[in-house]
C-alpha cells in the first residue's frame, strides 16, 4: 500500500511522523513505480473507468440486497464494501455469517468484527455475475 499525508499543522505533522516511522517504512519498488503512475496523471482514464465500474457494482449490490425481506443496506460513498443490516433476521452476525458460508457458500465478515453487531460486511470487488449469484444465495438463505 501507498499513502501520504499533507498538513499545515506542525503538531499533527510531528505526531504523524513519529507514528509512521515506527509502523511503516520502505515500500517496495513495485509499489513505488505504481504510485508514480497513479500520481502523475497517466492512469487517470483507467482510474475513472474503474470508479465507474465499482459505482455500477455498488448500485447493483445495494439494490439487490434491499429487495431481500429483512435485510437493508445504506449505499456507501467509498470503498467496495457494504455493511448489510440483518437485525430483522438475526441478532448474531457470527452465527448468521457461519450459516451463510456453510449452507449456501457465501463468505462475508461478521459485523461484530468491526464492532457492528447486527450487520455483515460484503465485498463487491468482483464481477457483476458473481455479485448477482452471491446475493441470490443470500436471499435463498434468508428465505429458508
PDB file of C-alpha atoms in Angstrom:
ATOM      1  CA  UNK A   1       0.000   0.000   0.000  1.00  0.00           C
ATOM      2  CA  UNK A   2       0.976   3.562  -0.613  1.00  0.00           C
ATOM      3  CA  UNK A   3      -0.287   6.679   1.079  1.00  0.00           C
ATOM      4  CA  UNK A   4       0.682  10.159   2.088  1.00  0.00           C
ATOM      5  CA  UNK A   5      -0.377  12.986   4.363  1.00  0.00           C
ATOM      6  CA  UNK A   6      -0.223  16.717   3.814  1.00  0.00           C
ATOM      7  CA  UNK A   7      -0.909  19.193   6.586  1.00  0.00           C
ATOM      8  CA  UNK A   8      -0.024  22.725   7.641  1.00  0.00           C
ATOM      9  CA  UNK A   9      -0.446  21.741  11.288  1.00  0.00           C
ATOM     10  CA  UNK A  10       3.099  21.291  12.610  1.00  0.00           C
ATOM     11  CA  UNK A  11       1.982  19.408  15.729  1.00  0.00           C
ATOM     12  CA  UNK A  12      -0.058  16.974  13.663  1.00  0.00           C
ATOM     13  CA  UNK A  13       2.874  16.527  11.285  1.00  0.00           C
ATOM     14  CA  UNK A  14       5.240  15.716  14.171  1.00  0.00           C
ATOM     15  CA  UNK A  15       2.793  13.205  15.646  1.00  0.00           C
ATOM     16  CA  UNK A  16       2.143  11.525  12.284  1.00  0.00           C
ATOM     17  CA  UNK A  17       5.874  11.376  11.523  1.00  0.00           C
ATOM     18  CA  UNK A  18       6.533   9.719  14.875  1.00  0.00           C
ATOM     19  CA  UNK A  19       3.735   7.184  14.327  1.00  0.00           C
ATOM     20  CA  UNK A  20       4.709   6.434  10.730  1.00  0.00           C
ATOM     21  CA  UNK A  21       8.386   5.970  11.499  1.00  0.00           C
ATOM     22  CA  UNK A  22       7.546   3.206  13.959  1.00  0.00           C
ATOM     23  CA  UNK A  23       4.937   1.390  11.902  1.00  0.00           C
ATOM     24  CA  UNK A  24       5.781   1.610   8.207  1.00  0.00           C
ATOM     25  CA  UNK A  25       8.784   2.252   6.048  1.00  0.00           C
ATOM     26  CA  UNK A  26      10.429   1.373   2.768  1.00  0.00           C
ATOM     27  CA  UNK A  27       7.577   0.485   0.447  1.00  0.00           C
ATOM     28  CA  UNK A  28       8.727  -1.935  -2.237  1.00  0.00           C
ATOM     29  CA  UNK A  29       9.935  -0.770  -5.651  1.00  0.00           C
ATOM     30  CA  UNK A  30       6.873  -2.084  -7.493  1.00  0.00           C
ATOM     31  CA  UNK A  31       4.567  -0.037  -5.265  1.00  0.00           C
ATOM     32  CA  UNK A  32       6.802   2.999  -5.715  1.00  0.00           C
ATOM     33  CA  UNK A  33       6.597   2.692  -9.525  1.00  0.00           C
ATOM     34  CA  UNK A  34       2.822   2.220  -9.373  1.00  0.00           C
ATOM     35  CA  UNK A  35       2.499   5.276  -7.127  1.00  0.00           C
ATOM     36  CA  UNK A  36       4.339   7.444  -9.671  1.00  0.00           C
ATOM     37  CA  UNK A  37       1.931   6.377 -12.420  1.00  0.00           C
ATOM     38  CA  UNK A  38      -1.076   6.878 -10.144  1.00  0.00           C
ATOM     39  CA  UNK A  39       0.016  10.387  -9.207  1.00  0.00           C
ATOM     40  CA  UNK A  40       1.393  11.745 -12.495  1.00  0.00           C
ATOM     41  CA  UNK A  41      -1.938  11.601 -14.346  1.00  0.00           C
ATOM     42  CA  UNK A  42      -1.131   8.872 -16.866  1.00  0.00           C
ATOM     43  CA  UNK A  43      -3.583   6.475 -15.206  1.00  0.00           C
ATOM     44  CA  UNK A  44      -6.474   8.941 -14.858  1.00  0.00           C
ATOM     45  CA  UNK A  45      -8.600   7.326 -17.611  1.00  0.00           C
ATOM     46  CA  UNK A  46      -8.111   3.862 -16.110  1.00  0.00           C
ATOM     47  CA  UNK A  47      -8.893   5.125 -12.619  1.00  0.00           C
ATOM     48  CA  UNK A  48     -12.101   6.801 -13.812  1.00  0.00           C
ATOM     49  CA  UNK A  49     -13.098   3.681 -15.730  1.00  0.00           C
ATOM     50  CA  UNK A  50     -12.758   1.559 -12.602  1.00  0.00           C
ATOM     51  CA  UNK A  51     -14.508   4.168 -10.437  1.00  0.00           C
ATOM     52  CA  UNK A  52     -17.499   3.998 -12.785  1.00  0.00           C
ATOM     53  CA  UNK A  53     -17.399   0.192 -12.773  1.00  0.00           C
ATOM     54  CA  UNK A  54     -17.301  -0.006  -8.962  1.00  0.00           C
ATOM     55  CA  UNK A  55     -20.132   2.513  -8.734  1.00  0.00           C
ATOM     56  CA  UNK A  56     -22.203   0.258 -11.017  1.00  0.00           C
ATOM     57  CA  UNK A  57     -21.353  -2.827  -8.943  1.00  0.00           C
ATOM     58  CA  UNK A  58     -22.199  -0.971  -5.727  1.00  0.00           C
ATOM     59  CA  UNK A  59     -25.575   0.121  -7.093  1.00  0.00           C
ATOM     60  CA  UNK A  60     -26.437  -3.403  -8.264  1.00  0.00           C
ATOM     61  CA  UNK A  61     -25.451  -4.927  -4.921  1.00  0.00           C
ATOM     62  CA  UNK A  62     -27.350  -2.318  -2.890  1.00  0.00           C
ATOM     63  CA  UNK A  63     -30.497  -2.669  -4.965  1.00  0.00           C
ATOM     64  CA  UNK A  64     -30.437  -6.477  -4.773  1.00  0.00           C
ATOM     65  CA  UNK A  65     -29.784  -6.528  -1.009  1.00  0.00           C
ATOM     66  CA  UNK A  66     -32.564  -4.006  -0.367  1.00  0.00           C
ATOM     67  CA  UNK A  67     -35.002  -6.247  -2.261  1.00  0.00           C
ATOM     68  CA  UNK A  68     -34.480  -9.046   0.293  1.00  0.00           C
ATOM     69  CA  UNK A  69     -37.078  -9.009   3.086  1.00  0.00           C
ATOM     70  CA  UNK A  70     -35.369  -8.464   6.423  1.00  0.00           C
ATOM     71  CA  UNK A  71     -32.104  -7.072   5.033  1.00  0.00           C
ATOM     72  CA  UNK A  72     -31.159  -3.493   4.285  1.00  0.00           C
ATOM     73  CA  UNK A  73     -28.113  -1.503   3.324  1.00  0.00           C
ATOM     74  CA  UNK A  74     -27.254   2.163   3.010  1.00  0.00           C
ATOM     75  CA  UNK A  75     -25.352   2.987  -0.160  1.00  0.00           C
ATOM     76  CA  UNK A  76     -21.732   3.803   0.765  1.00  0.00           C
ATOM     77  CA  UNK A  77     -19.823   6.696  -0.775  1.00  0.00           C
ATOM     78  CA  UNK A  78     -16.447   4.974  -0.828  1.00  0.00           C
ATOM     79  CA  UNK A  79     -14.584   1.667  -0.649  1.00  0.00           C
ATOM     80  CA  UNK A  80     -16.014  -1.535  -2.101  1.00  0.00           C
ATOM     81  CA  UNK A  81     -17.805  -2.962   0.914  1.00  0.00           C
ATOM     82  CA  UNK A  82     -21.393  -2.951   2.074  1.00  0.00           C
ATOM     83  CA  UNK A  83     -22.421  -3.234   5.700  1.00  0.00           C
ATOM     84  CA  UNK A  84     -25.695  -5.135   5.477  1.00  0.00           C
ATOM     85  CA  UNK A  85     -28.200  -4.754   8.315  1.00  0.00           C
ATOM     86  CA  UNK A  86     -29.500  -8.201   9.394  1.00  0.00           C
ATOM     87  CA  UNK A  87     -31.203  -7.145  12.647  1.00  0.00           C
ATOM     88  CA  UNK A  88     -34.659  -8.179  11.406  1.00  0.00           C
ATOM     89  CA  UNK A  89     -33.494 -11.751  10.737  1.00  0.00           C
ATOM     90  CA  UNK A  90     -30.689 -12.327  13.251  1.00  0.00           C
ATOM     91  CA  UNK A  91     -29.120 -10.745  16.293  1.00  0.00           C
ATOM     92  CA  UNK A  92     -25.892 -12.764  15.918  1.00  0.00           C
ATOM     93  CA  UNK A  93     -23.725 -11.764  12.968  1.00  0.00           C
ATOM     94  CA  UNK A  94     -21.200 -14.529  13.686  1.00  0.00           C
ATOM     95  CA  UNK A  95     -23.818 -17.282  13.510  1.00  0.00           C
ATOM     96  CA  UNK A  96     -25.522 -15.674  10.522  1.00  0.00           C
ATOM     97  CA  UNK A  97     -22.218 -15.454   8.625  1.00  0.00           C
ATOM     98  CA  UNK A  98     -21.256 -19.012   9.548  1.00  0.00           C
ATOM     99  CA  UNK A  99     -24.636 -20.315   8.341  1.00  0.00           C
ATOM    100  CA  UNK A 100     -24.357 -18.319   5.143  1.00  0.00           C
ATOM    101  CA  UNK A 101     -20.995 -19.909   4.377  1.00  0.00           C
ATOM    102  CA  UNK A 102     -21.943 -23.463   5.365  1.00  0.00           C
ATOM    103  CA  UNK A 103     -25.409 -23.542   3.812  1.00  0.00           C
ATOM    104  CA  UNK A 104     -25.067 -21.533   0.598  1.00  0.00           C
ATOM    105  CA  UNK A 105     -21.330 -20.995   0.154  1.00  0.00           C
ATOM    106  CA  UNK A 106     -21.181 -17.217   0.569  1.00  0.00           C
ATOM    107  CA  UNK A 107     -18.328 -15.772   2.632  1.00  0.00           C
ATOM    108  CA  UNK A 108     -18.925 -12.490   4.440  1.00  0.00           C
ATOM    109  CA  UNK A 109     -17.334 -10.900   7.504  1.00  0.00           C
ATOM    110  CA  UNK A 110     -19.494 -10.735  10.640  1.00  0.00           C
ATOM    111  CA  UNK A 111     -20.192  -7.177  11.713  1.00  0.00           C
ATOM    112  CA  UNK A 112     -19.108  -7.973  15.261  1.00  0.00           C
ATOM    113  CA  UNK A 113     -15.520  -7.970  13.947  1.00  0.00           C
ATOM    114  CA  UNK A 114     -15.978  -4.220  13.328  1.00  0.00           C
ATOM    115  CA  UNK A 115     -17.995  -3.509  16.466  1.00  0.00           C
ATOM    116  CA  UNK A 116     -21.210  -3.635  14.393  1.00  0.00           C
ATOM    117  CA  UNK A 117     -23.289  -6.499  15.724  1.00  0.00           C
ATOM    118  CA  UNK A 118     -26.386  -6.961  13.590  1.00  0.00           C
ATOM    119  CA  UNK A 119     -24.505  -6.406  10.328  1.00  0.00           C
ATOM    120  CA  UNK A 120     -22.199  -8.253   7.974  1.00  0.00           C
ATOM    121  CA  UNK A 121     -19.640  -6.863   5.561  1.00  0.00           C
ATOM    122  CA  UNK A 122     -19.956  -7.849   1.924  1.00  0.00           C
ATOM    123  CA  UNK A 123     -17.385  -7.019  -0.748  1.00  0.00           C
ATOM    124  CA  UNK A 124     -18.498  -6.052  -4.244  1.00  0.00           C
ATOM    125  CA  UNK A 125     -14.942  -6.096  -5.621  1.00  0.00           C
ATOM    126  CA  UNK A 126     -15.796  -8.852  -8.073  1.00  0.00           C
ATOM    127  CA  UNK A 127     -17.719  -9.329 -11.300  1.00  0.00           C
ATOM    128  CA  UNK A 128     -21.365  -8.394 -11.726  1.00  0.00           C
ATOM    129  CA  UNK A 129     -22.229 -12.073 -12.327  1.00  0.00           C
ATOM    130  CA  UNK A 130     -20.627 -13.137  -9.047  1.00  0.00           C
ATOM    131  CA  UNK A 131     -22.361 -10.294  -7.185  1.00  0.00           C
ATOM    132  CA  UNK A 132     -25.738 -11.365  -8.574  1.00  0.00           C
ATOM    133  CA  UNK A 133     -25.092 -15.051  -7.812  1.00  0.00           C
ATOM    134  CA  UNK A 134     -23.860 -14.363  -4.287  1.00  0.00           C
ATOM    135  CA  UNK A 135     -26.795 -12.131  -3.395  1.00  0.00           C
ATOM    136  CA  UNK A 136     -29.191 -14.676  -4.880  1.00  0.00           C
ATOM    137  CA  UNK A 137     -27.688 -17.221  -2.484  1.00  0.00           C
ATOM    138  CA  UNK A 138     -28.041 -14.771   0.407  1.00  0.00           C
ATOM    139  CA  UNK A 139     -31.708 -14.344  -0.481  1.00  0.00           C
ATOM    140  CA  UNK A 140     -32.137 -18.135  -0.528  1.00  0.00           C
ATOM    141  CA  UNK A 141     -30.508 -18.390   2.910  1.00  0.00           C
ATOM    142  CA  UNK A 142     -32.617 -15.611   4.430  1.00  0.00           C
ATOM    143  CA  UNK A 143     -35.834 -17.031   2.928  1.00  0.00           C
ATOM    144  CA  UNK A 144     -35.414 -20.530   4.395  1.00  0.00           C
TER     145      UNK A 144
END
